[in-house]
Tab-separated table of C-alpha atoms and ligand atoms in Angstrom:
chain	number	residue	atom	x	y	z
A	1	MET	CA	-15.665	41.261	2.392
A	2	ASP	CA	-13.135	43.871	1.201
A	3	HIS	CA	-11.106	46.665	3.210
A	4	PHE	CA	-13.030	49.700	1.744
A	5	LEU	CA	-14.767	51.102	4.615
A	6	TYR	CA	-15.944	54.328	6.084
A	7	ARG	CA	-13.917	55.734	9.077
A	8	ASP	CA	-14.696	58.888	10.753
A	9	GLY	CA	-16.934	59.872	8.064
A	10	GLN	CA	-14.304	59.166	4.837
A	11	LEU	CA	-13.778	56.249	2.899
A	12	PHE	CA	-10.788	54.372	3.452
A	13	ALA	CA	-8.872	51.868	1.253
A	14	GLU	CA	-7.358	49.813	4.178
A	15	ASP	CA	-5.797	52.683	6.222
A	16	VAL	CA	-5.639	55.202	3.542
A	17	SER	CA	-8.110	57.960	2.956
A	18	VAL	CA	-9.565	57.487	-0.687
A	19	ALA	CA	-9.792	61.557	-0.520
A	20	GLU	CA	-6.146	61.793	0.087
A	21	ILE	CA	-5.257	59.630	-2.755
A	22	ALA	CA	-7.508	61.475	-5.035
A	23	ALA	CA	-5.881	64.754	-3.797
A	24	ALA	CA	-2.284	63.012	-4.817
A	25	VAL	CA	-3.281	61.608	-8.464
A	26	GLY	CA	-6.474	63.461	-9.505
A	27	THR	CA	-9.592	61.473	-10.824
A	28	PRO	CA	-10.923	59.355	-12.095
A	29	PHE	CA	-8.426	56.452	-10.723
A	30	TYR	CA	-8.682	52.820	-9.884
A	31	VAL	CA	-7.507	51.861	-6.386
A	32	TYR	CA	-6.758	48.227	-5.198
A	33	SER	CA	-6.517	46.766	-1.449
A	34	THR	CA	-3.631	44.261	-1.073
A	35	ALA	CA	-5.093	42.802	2.007
A	36	THR	CA	-8.290	41.938	-0.251
A	37	LEU	CA	-6.439	40.557	-3.004
A	38	GLU	CA	-4.252	38.348	-0.535
A	39	ARG	CA	-7.486	37.520	1.473
A	40	HIS	CA	-9.465	36.316	-1.632
A	41	PHE	CA	-6.509	34.390	-2.807
A	42	LYS	CA	-6.074	32.697	0.633
A	43	LEU	CA	-9.802	31.775	0.351
A	44	PHE	CA	-9.368	29.473	-2.337
A	45	ASP	CA	-6.286	28.138	-1.456
A	46	GLU	CA	-7.597	26.928	1.761
A	47	ALA	CA	-10.795	25.945	0.327
A	48	LEU	CA	-8.939	23.331	-1.456
A	49	ASP	CA	-6.922	22.148	1.367
A	50	GLY	CA	-6.593	18.334	1.791
A	51	VAL	CA	-5.969	17.862	-2.167
A	52	PRO	CA	-3.140	18.793	-4.331
A	53	HIS	CA	-4.129	21.970	-6.147
A	54	LEU	CA	-3.140	25.170	-7.437
A	55	VAL	CA	-4.926	28.262	-7.564
A	56	CYS	CA	-4.266	29.862	-10.862
A	57	PHE	CA	-5.552	33.599	-11.058
A	58	ALA	CA	-7.305	34.380	-14.108
A	59	MET	CA	-4.984	37.393	-14.895
A	60	LYS	CA	-7.275	38.688	-17.617
A	61	SER	CA	-9.470	40.072	-14.755
A	62	LEU	CA	-6.646	42.294	-13.484
A	63	SER	CA	-3.443	42.100	-15.018
A	64	ASN	CA	-1.118	45.307	-13.358
A	65	GLN	CA	2.291	43.842	-12.813
A	66	ALA	CA	2.187	45.193	-9.125
A	67	VAL	CA	-0.913	43.201	-8.505
A	68	LEU	CA	0.447	39.897	-10.224
A	69	LYS	CA	3.447	40.359	-7.906
A	70	VAL	CA	1.228	40.089	-4.759
A	71	LEU	CA	-0.781	37.221	-5.852
A	72	ALA	CA	2.558	35.388	-6.918
A	73	ALA	CA	4.200	36.142	-3.640
A	74	ALA	CA	1.053	34.694	-1.721
A	75	GLY	CA	1.598	31.388	-4.042
A	76	ALA	CA	-0.590	31.977	-6.788
A	77	GLY	CA	-0.198	30.634	-10.364
A	78	MET	CA	-1.469	32.468	-13.355
A	79	ASP	CA	-4.038	31.519	-16.000
A	80	VAL	CA	-3.039	33.432	-19.079
A	81	VAL	CA	-4.824	33.852	-22.470
A	82	SER	CA	-2.514	35.541	-24.925
A	83	GLY	CA	1.562	36.229	-25.390
A	84	GLY	CA	0.954	39.420	-23.859
A	85	GLU	CA	-0.571	38.054	-20.503
A	86	TYR	CA	2.105	35.281	-20.459
A	87	TYR	CA	5.086	38.019	-20.799
A	88	ARG	CA	3.524	39.826	-17.973
A	89	ALA	CA	3.106	36.969	-15.629
A	90	LYS	CA	6.877	36.040	-16.330
A	91	ALA	CA	7.963	39.559	-15.885
A	92	ALA	CA	6.059	39.615	-12.359
A	93	GLY	CA	8.065	36.485	-11.323
A	94	VAL	CA	5.771	33.669	-12.111
A	95	ALA	CA	7.553	30.472	-12.736
A	96	GLY	CA	6.793	28.883	-16.141
A	97	ASP	CA	5.555	25.857	-14.129
A	98	LYS	CA	2.825	27.736	-12.754
A	99	ILE	CA	1.163	29.284	-15.836
A	100	VAL	CA	-1.585	27.644	-17.691
A	101	PHE	CA	-2.289	28.753	-21.203
A	102	SER	CA	-6.172	29.085	-21.782
A	103	GLY	CA	-7.855	30.388	-25.130
A	104	VAL	CA	-9.389	29.182	-28.141
A	105	GLY	CA	-7.063	31.019	-30.589
A	106	LYS	CA	-3.499	30.427	-29.557
A	107	THR	CA	-1.274	31.342	-32.154
A	108	VAL	CA	2.136	29.613	-33.332
A	109	ASP	CA	4.083	32.475	-31.830
A	110	GLU	CA	2.270	32.370	-28.490
A	111	MET	CA	2.767	28.468	-28.331
A	112	ARG	CA	6.759	29.110	-29.006
A	113	MET	CA	6.939	31.725	-26.482
A	114	ALA	CA	5.384	29.288	-23.753
A	115	LEU	CA	7.148	26.082	-24.731
A	116	THR	CA	10.771	27.951	-24.567
A	117	GLY	CA	9.810	30.030	-21.634
A	118	GLY	CA	8.310	27.008	-19.664
A	119	ILE	CA	4.730	26.339	-19.030
A	120	ARG	CA	2.612	23.928	-16.971
A	121	GLN	CA	0.084	23.130	-19.422
A	122	PHE	CA	-1.990	24.130	-22.752
A	123	ASN	CA	-5.575	23.770	-22.193
A	124	VAL	CA	-6.246	23.000	-25.677
A	125	GLU	CA	-9.610	23.582	-27.353
A	126	SER	CA	-9.640	22.364	-30.922
A	127	GLU	CA	-8.237	19.500	-33.003
A	128	PRO	CA	-6.566	21.971	-35.339
A	129	GLU	CA	-5.014	23.899	-32.636
A	130	MET	CA	-3.541	20.375	-31.310
A	131	GLU	CA	-2.221	19.781	-34.619
A	132	VAL	CA	-0.402	23.003	-34.650
A	133	LEU	CA	0.847	22.765	-30.933
A	134	SER	CA	2.064	19.436	-31.939
A	135	ALA	CA	4.261	20.369	-34.771
A	136	VAL	CA	5.431	23.656	-32.657
A	137	ALA	CA	6.470	21.197	-29.756
A	138	VAL	CA	8.353	18.871	-32.179
A	139	ALA	CA	10.145	21.587	-34.058
A	140	LEU	CA	11.354	22.600	-30.854
A	141	GLY	CA	12.140	18.953	-29.635
A	142	VAL	CA	9.837	19.192	-26.762
A	143	LEU	CA	6.549	17.769	-25.143
A	144	ALA	CA	3.660	20.035	-24.676
A	145	PRO	CA	1.876	19.231	-21.609
A	146	ILE	CA	-1.985	19.304	-22.488
A	147	THR	CA	-5.432	19.223	-21.030
A	148	ILE	CA	-8.263	19.556	-23.478
A	149	ARG	CA	-11.201	21.813	-22.831
A	150	VAL	CA	-14.653	20.000	-23.004
A	151	ASN	CA	-17.614	21.755	-23.218
A	152	PRO	CA	-19.989	20.055	-20.623
A	153	ASP	CA	-23.032	21.514	-22.464
A	154	VAL	CA	-24.568	23.118	-19.066
A	155	ASP	CA	-26.549	26.082	-18.628
A	156	ALA	CA	-24.114	28.448	-16.517
A	157	LYS	CA	-27.352	30.768	-15.932
A	158	THR	CA	-25.125	33.953	-16.207
A	159	HIS	CA	-25.116	37.086	-18.587
A	160	ALA	CA	-24.951	35.384	-22.221
A	161	LYS	CA	-21.934	37.254	-23.140
A	162	ILE	CA	-20.053	35.628	-20.368
A	163	ALA	CA	-21.607	32.218	-20.665
A	164	THR	CA	-19.059	29.707	-22.339
A	165	GLY	CA	-20.485	26.046	-21.220
A	166	LYS	CA	-23.341	25.474	-23.647
A	167	SER	CA	-22.802	23.578	-26.690
A	168	GLU	CA	-23.674	26.859	-29.040
A	169	ASN	CA	-20.734	28.633	-27.333
A	170	LYS	CA	-17.348	28.780	-29.213
A	171	PHE	CA	-15.418	27.060	-26.318
A	172	GLY	CA	-13.993	23.591	-25.783
A	173	ILE	CA	-14.581	20.557	-27.658
A	174	PRO	CA	-18.212	18.492	-27.356
A	175	ILE	CA	-17.752	16.143	-24.385
A	176	SER	CA	-19.576	13.610	-26.943
A	177	ARG	CA	-16.605	13.557	-28.967
A	178	ALA	CA	-13.925	13.736	-26.014
A	179	ARG	CA	-12.799	9.953	-26.648
A	180	ALA	CA	-12.169	10.442	-30.388
A	181	VAL	CA	-10.156	13.935	-29.631
A	182	TYR	CA	-8.382	12.438	-26.608
A	183	LYS	CA	-7.335	9.420	-29.143
A	184	MET	CA	-6.026	11.828	-31.640
A	185	ALA	CA	-4.041	13.843	-29.238
A	186	ALA	CA	-2.361	10.615	-27.675
A	187	GLU	CA	-1.246	9.851	-31.357
A	188	LEU	CA	0.205	13.409	-32.167
A	189	PRO	CA	4.061	13.152	-31.408
A	190	GLY	CA	4.315	16.758	-29.622
A	191	LEU	CA	1.758	16.244	-27.200
A	192	LYS	CA	1.439	14.752	-23.614
A	193	VAL	CA	-1.832	14.527	-22.395
A	194	ILE	CA	-2.216	14.962	-18.592
A	195	GLY	CA	-5.745	16.020	-17.856
A	196	ILE	CA	-9.087	17.662	-18.681
A	197	ASP	CA	-10.262	21.245	-18.489
A	198	VAL	CA	-13.630	22.783	-18.339
A	199	HIS	CA	-14.837	26.395	-17.509
A	200	ILE	CA	-18.485	27.023	-18.048
A	201	GLY	CA	-18.895	31.016	-17.497
A	202	SER	CA	-18.273	33.910	-15.454
A	203	GLN	CA	-20.427	35.557	-12.625
A	204	LEU	CA	-22.127	32.223	-11.621
A	205	THR	CA	-24.016	32.749	-8.389
A	206	ASP	CA	-25.024	29.183	-7.874
A	207	LEU	CA	-22.918	25.991	-7.415
A	208	ALA	CA	-25.226	23.730	-9.258
A	209	PRO	CA	-24.031	24.368	-12.903
A	210	PHE	CA	-20.462	23.910	-11.756
A	211	GLU	CA	-21.682	20.481	-10.028
A	212	ALA	CA	-23.482	19.398	-13.158
A	213	ALA	CA	-20.320	20.159	-15.115
A	214	TYR	CA	-17.823	18.554	-12.599
A	215	LEU	CA	-19.767	15.358	-12.268
A	216	LYS	CA	-19.816	14.962	-16.246
A	217	VAL	CA	-15.988	15.544	-15.755
A	218	ALA	CA	-15.810	12.907	-13.300
A	219	ASP	CA	-17.403	10.345	-15.475
A	220	LEU	CA	-15.035	11.137	-17.981
A	221	VAL	CA	-12.152	10.966	-16.065
A	222	ALA	CA	-13.228	7.186	-15.670
A	223	VAL	CA	-13.900	6.670	-19.451
A	224	LEU	CA	-10.368	8.089	-20.693
A	225	ARG	CA	-8.520	6.352	-18.154
A	226	ALA	CA	-10.018	3.105	-19.288
A	227	ASP	CA	-9.084	4.091	-23.002
A	228	GLY	CA	-5.365	4.333	-21.492
A	229	HIS	CA	-4.944	8.008	-21.183
A	230	ALA	CA	-3.118	9.271	-17.887
A	231	ILE	CA	-5.531	11.709	-16.534
A	232	GLU	CA	-3.637	13.082	-13.544
A	233	ARG	CA	-4.770	16.717	-13.250
A	234	LEU	CA	-8.394	18.498	-13.766
A	235	ASP	CA	-8.477	22.337	-14.365
A	236	LEU	CA	-11.762	23.394	-13.357
A	237	GLY	CA	-11.756	27.111	-14.715
A	238	GLY	CA	-12.998	30.180	-13.077
A	239	GLY	CA	-16.585	31.674	-12.871
A	240	LEU	CA	-17.631	31.969	-9.050
A	241	GLY	CA	-19.415	35.260	-8.806
A	242	ILE	CA	-19.174	38.083	-6.224
A	243	PRO	CA	-22.191	40.075	-4.707
A	244	TYR	CA	-22.302	43.197	-6.790
A	245	ALA	CA	-24.897	44.984	-5.147
A	246	ARG	CA	-24.869	44.844	-1.020
A	247	SER	CA	-28.899	44.130	-1.025
A	248	ASN	CA	-28.357	40.824	-3.198
A	249	ASP	CA	-28.278	37.548	-1.857
A	250	ALA	CA	-24.712	36.522	-1.444
A	251	PRO	CA	-23.149	33.924	-4.044
A	252	PRO	CA	-21.747	30.767	-2.638
A	253	LEU	CA	-18.436	31.019	-0.581
A	254	PRO	CA	-15.011	29.704	-1.879
A	255	VAL	CA	-15.227	27.118	1.097
A	256	ASP	CA	-18.368	25.830	-0.075
A	257	TYR	CA	-17.206	25.547	-3.891
A	258	GLY	CA	-14.125	23.876	-2.324
A	259	LYS	CA	-16.439	21.057	-0.556
A	260	MET	CA	-18.168	20.363	-3.645
A	261	ILE	CA	-15.143	20.009	-5.664
A	262	LYS	CA	-13.939	17.613	-3.202
A	263	ARG	CA	-17.302	15.784	-2.940
A	264	THR	CA	-17.534	15.439	-6.971
A	265	LEU	CA	-13.946	14.904	-7.770
A	266	GLY	CA	-11.856	14.327	-4.705
A	267	HIS	CA	-12.115	10.287	-4.883
A	268	LEU	CA	-10.183	10.604	-8.385
A	269	ASP	CA	-6.715	11.060	-7.180
A	270	CYS	CA	-6.114	14.172	-9.551
A	271	GLU	CA	-4.331	17.452	-8.964
A	272	ILE	CA	-7.041	20.239	-9.006
A	273	GLU	CA	-6.655	23.351	-10.632
A	274	ILE	CA	-9.291	26.407	-10.378
A	275	GLU	CA	-8.770	29.770	-12.456
A	276	PRO	CA	-10.603	32.337	-10.344
A	277	GLY	CA	-10.414	35.715	-11.604
A	278	ARG	CA	-13.253	38.041	-10.493
A	279	LEU	CA	-13.590	36.486	-6.636
A	280	ILE	CA	-10.115	37.553	-6.149
A	281	SER	CA	-10.139	40.843	-7.820
A	282	GLY	CA	-13.745	42.364	-8.178
A	283	ASN	CA	-13.966	43.515	-4.811
A	284	ALA	CA	-10.497	44.368	-4.360
A	285	GLY	CA	-10.949	47.526	-6.249
A	286	LEU	CA	-12.806	50.760	-6.677
A	287	MET	CA	-12.859	53.345	-9.422
A	288	VAL	CA	-13.079	56.741	-7.813
A	289	SER	CA	-14.460	59.727	-9.757
A	290	LYS	CA	-15.453	63.390	-9.480
A	291	VAL	CA	-18.642	64.994	-10.013
A	292	ILE	CA	-18.415	67.706	-12.565
A	293	TYR	CA	-21.958	69.018	-12.739
A	294	VAL	CA	-25.439	67.792	-11.478
A	295	LYS	CA	-27.642	68.902	-14.398
A	296	GLU	CA	-31.361	69.030	-14.357
A	297	GLY	CA	-33.149	67.168	-17.202
A	298	GLU	CA	-36.910	67.132	-17.964
A	299	ASP	CA	-37.845	64.633	-15.335
A	300	ARG	CA	-34.591	63.458	-14.014
A	301	GLU	CA	-31.429	64.681	-12.367
A	302	PHE	CA	-28.233	63.785	-14.279
A	303	LEU	CA	-24.970	63.186	-12.266
A	304	ILE	CA	-22.258	64.145	-14.760
A	305	ILE	CA	-18.950	62.590	-13.478
A	306	ASP	CA	-15.459	62.557	-14.826
A	307	GLY	CA	-15.127	58.713	-15.259
A	308	ALA	CA	-16.886	57.461	-18.512
A	309	MET	CA	-17.339	54.066	-20.313
A	310	ASN	CA	-14.092	53.990	-21.563
A	311	ASP	CA	-12.857	53.695	-17.882
A	312	LEU	CA	-15.417	51.079	-16.860
A	313	ILE	CA	-17.144	49.684	-19.619
A	314	ARG	CA	-19.066	46.689	-17.694
A	315	PRO	CA	-22.405	48.921	-17.180
A	316	ALA	CA	-22.376	49.643	-20.923
A	317	MET	CA	-21.377	45.949	-22.042
A	318	TYR	CA	-23.253	43.863	-19.837
A	319	ASP	CA	-26.019	46.111	-18.081
A	320	ALA	CA	-23.922	45.180	-14.908
A	321	TYR	CA	-24.582	46.919	-11.857
A	322	HIS	CA	-22.061	48.513	-9.567
A	323	ASP	CA	-22.802	50.357	-6.297
A	324	ILE	CA	-21.857	53.792	-6.383
A	325	VAL	CA	-21.087	55.617	-3.036
A	326	PRO	CA	-20.053	59.072	-1.675
A	327	VAL	CA	-16.471	59.223	-0.611
A	328	VAL	CA	-17.819	61.291	2.273
A	329	GLU	CA	-20.041	59.282	4.310
A	330	PRO	CA	-23.662	60.216	3.940
A	331	GLU	CA	-25.877	61.416	7.058
A	332	VAL	CA	-27.887	58.084	8.058
A	333	ALA	CA	-30.957	60.556	8.079
A	334	ALA	CA	-30.367	62.107	4.915
A	335	GLU	CA	-33.317	61.851	2.096
A	336	PRO	CA	-31.520	60.150	-0.708
A	337	ALA	CA	-31.628	61.674	-4.329
A	338	LYS	CA	-32.077	59.704	-7.488
A	339	TYR	CA	-29.719	60.215	-10.286
A	340	ASP	CA	-28.921	59.220	-13.682
A	341	ILE	CA	-25.164	58.731	-13.436
A	342	VAL	CA	-23.548	59.499	-16.741
A	343	GLY	CA	-19.825	60.002	-18.198
A	344	PRO	CA	-18.878	62.727	-20.438
A	345	VAL	CA	-18.479	60.346	-23.554
A	346	CYS	CA	-20.617	61.555	-26.747
A	347	GLU	CA	-23.231	58.542	-26.588
A	348	SER	CA	-26.122	57.849	-24.418
A	349	GLY	CA	-24.492	54.147	-23.516
A	350	ASP	CA	-22.069	56.007	-21.518
A	351	THR	CA	-24.430	55.561	-18.417
A	352	PHE	CA	-23.672	53.847	-15.301
A	353	ALA	CA	-26.992	53.741	-13.536
A	354	LYS	CA	-30.448	55.031	-14.258
A	355	ALA	CA	-32.576	56.425	-11.443
A	356	ARG	CA	-30.128	55.174	-8.768
A	357	GLU	CA	-30.757	56.080	-5.231
A	358	MET	CA	-27.983	57.291	-3.475
A	359	ALA	CA	-27.070	60.208	-0.941
A	360	ARG	CA	-27.008	63.654	-2.563
A	361	VAL	CA	-23.967	64.906	-3.806
A	362	GLY	CA	-22.508	68.103	-5.614
A	363	ALA	CA	-20.006	69.289	-8.179
A	364	GLY	CA	-16.740	68.307	-6.937
A	365	ASP	CA	-17.561	65.743	-4.758
A	366	LEU	CA	-15.850	62.097	-5.106
A	367	VAL	CA	-17.917	59.130	-5.515
A	368	ALA	CA	-16.578	55.468	-5.700
A	369	PHE	CA	-17.722	52.391	-7.818
A	370	ARG	CA	-17.257	49.224	-5.759
A	371	SER	CA	-16.401	45.896	-7.148
A	372	ALA	CA	-14.542	47.452	-9.856
A	373	GLY	CA	-11.232	45.636	-9.684
A	374	ALA	CA	-12.003	42.810	-12.031
A	375	TYR	CA	-12.543	43.570	-15.836
A	376	GLY	CA	-12.337	47.400	-14.903
A	377	ALA	CA	-8.952	48.795	-15.706
A	378	VAL	CA	-8.227	45.907	-18.135
A	379	MET	CA	-10.898	46.639	-20.215
A	380	SER	CA	-10.587	50.122	-20.299
A	381	SER	CA	-9.436	52.189	-23.450
A	382	GLU	CA	-8.702	55.968	-24.705
A	383	TYR	CA	-11.856	56.193	-26.425
A	384	ASN	CA	-12.826	59.981	-26.798
A	385	SER	CA	-8.963	60.604	-26.422
A	386	ARG	CA	-9.143	60.409	-22.649
A	387	PRO	CA	-6.103	59.155	-21.356
A	388	MET	CA	-5.949	55.689	-19.578
A	389	ILE	CA	-6.793	56.288	-15.869
A	390	PRO	CA	-4.118	55.665	-12.927
A	391	GLU	CA	-3.999	52.365	-10.944
A	392	VAL	CA	-3.012	52.807	-7.360
A	393	LEU	CA	-1.947	50.027	-4.882
A	394	VAL	CA	-2.832	50.451	-1.188
A	395	HIS	CA	-0.967	48.349	1.478
A	396	GLY	CA	-1.841	49.392	4.996
A	397	ASP	CA	-1.227	53.039	5.543
A	398	GLN	CA	0.985	53.335	2.176
A	399	PHE	CA	-0.259	54.025	-1.151
A	400	ALA	CA	1.611	54.099	-4.746
A	401	VAL	CA	0.583	54.807	-8.245
A	402	ILE	CA	1.097	51.308	-10.276
A	403	ARG	CA	0.424	52.873	-13.415
A	404	ALA	CA	0.654	56.367	-14.246
A	405	ARG	CA	-1.895	58.845	-15.935
A	406	PRO	CA	-0.294	59.373	-19.585
A	407	THR	CA	0.113	63.197	-20.287
A	408	TYR	CA	-1.863	64.140	-23.694
A	409	GLU	CA	1.992	63.964	-25.101
A	410	GLU	CA	2.302	60.573	-24.234
A	411	MET	CA	-0.956	59.557	-25.382
A	412	ILE	CA	-0.502	60.553	-28.868
A	413	ALA	CA	3.426	59.554	-29.042
A	414	ARG	CA	2.339	55.966	-30.192
A	415	ASP	CA	0.806	57.428	-33.281
A	416	THR	CA	3.164	58.056	-36.213
A	417	ILE	CA	2.957	60.458	-39.082
A	418	PRO	CA	3.954	58.592	-42.696
A	419	GLU	CA	6.513	60.295	-44.572
A	420	TRP	CA	3.863	61.789	-46.900
A	421	LEU	CA	2.000	63.848	-44.540
A	422	ALA	CA	5.040	65.047	-42.757
B	1	LIG	N1	-10.886	30.741	-16.980
B	1	LIG	C1	-11.263	31.025	-18.156
B	1	LIG	C2	-10.995	29.874	-19.096
B	1	LIG	C3	-12.099	32.141	-18.560
B	1	LIG	O1	-12.383	32.209	-19.733
B	1	LIG	C4	-12.352	33.080	-17.531
B	1	LIG	C5	-13.144	34.108	-17.672
B	1	LIG	C6	-11.975	32.732	-16.122
B	1	LIG	C7	-11.114	31.758	-15.950
B	1	LIG	C8	-12.209	33.591	-15.151
B	1	LIG	O2	-13.465	33.921	-14.644
B	1	LIG	P1	-13.877	34.729	-13.309
B	1	LIG	O3	-13.547	33.836	-12.110
B	1	LIG	O4	-13.201	35.986	-13.384
B	1	LIG	O5	-15.481	34.679	-13.571
B	1	LIG	N2	-15.533	40.867	-18.958
B	1	LIG	C9	-16.507	40.195	-18.487
B	1	LIG	C10	-16.056	38.716	-17.783
B	1	LIG	C11	-15.444	37.975	-18.888
B	1	LIG	C12	-15.029	36.453	-18.704
B	1	LIG	C13	-14.052	35.810	-19.394
B	1	LIG	N3	-13.278	34.571	-19.044
B	1	LIG	C14	-17.092	40.882	-17.032
B	1	LIG	O6	-16.603	42.004	-16.934
B	1	LIG	O7	-17.890	40.528	-16.557
């Protein structure tokens, strides 16, 4: 569910007309709904009612400071994967003890930053990382709380580029080696082992792979406890998928995910952490774009819009499907048109949809990409020297620009000319 509905023939974001935002900020732009962000966070939080838990938003999916503040105020922790994300989380007012640090390639500087600024735990992914983290902690005179990410070797049945739980992926340590790696961690002077971490992939539309992984984690808890490790916390990662197309079968709901977690792990007396990103932010955002031209091809019509692959790369990168709808509500009886919907960037990969049936639109009309809140703005670039597009946050009948569109002057200001060219 989201808060982007037609009202009196116009698409609204909560109580603000999308066309009104477009008139104020220009196109293309991203717009997010505060109510949807809050609602989705709450669904996860309530799904884990009855067990000690923390929902850590995977802020890689959407990391604007205003969005982080909305979620932090709702009670979210943050899952960060870089020094930059850690810095953003702290700047948004998230306490260190609500931040978990994930990722296969944490650097010494990032470890130092988190250990001095405060951290709930590091999700460690390899022996060399453990050794480095221990040394950094010892040098600072502190203990680094860690979970170790295990790779359960289950097939998440998702797009190959976002599956992480098979042994061929770079993530975690093979679960078969877990005992040895936990032993090594326990012997390192700078580490405090507190739990287990697992994350098997993103955009999962079935609970079965999660359940298979969590059952393996439950077995591992018993084995590691018997080895003398204090396993108090289980970080179960993110990955629950969202419906991208209205016609699709809906993926499982957070409440059912929560029930499955309680069924598989609830008896272990562990604190549960989850790291959802997409399900919180995905359907909380639209990308809004304007039709520049409708071009007649040999055998098809092209809708050339002012948004491009640099603004929303998911279709080009993962063949991802996004619903694309006109901002003016189409007449129910109107005959649909069929378009290849493309951006202005000079490569054929800059294609959002092929032979897409949608209501007929014309030059100057606005279209909205649904489900664009997650991995949209955060993956954008200024390729083709197209300035980063603005982000707007709606709250009831108010809206505000939360990242402005840079001018061309601002866009080039970070380039510097060496002396010999001046
Ligand atoms: N935790 C870890 C350790 C992760 O690697 C990820 C996502 C998440 C949590 C959050 O997963 P989510 O709940 O959002 O599925 N750019 C791709 C998605 C990459 C996901 C990377 N890791 C896309 O646009 O589909």
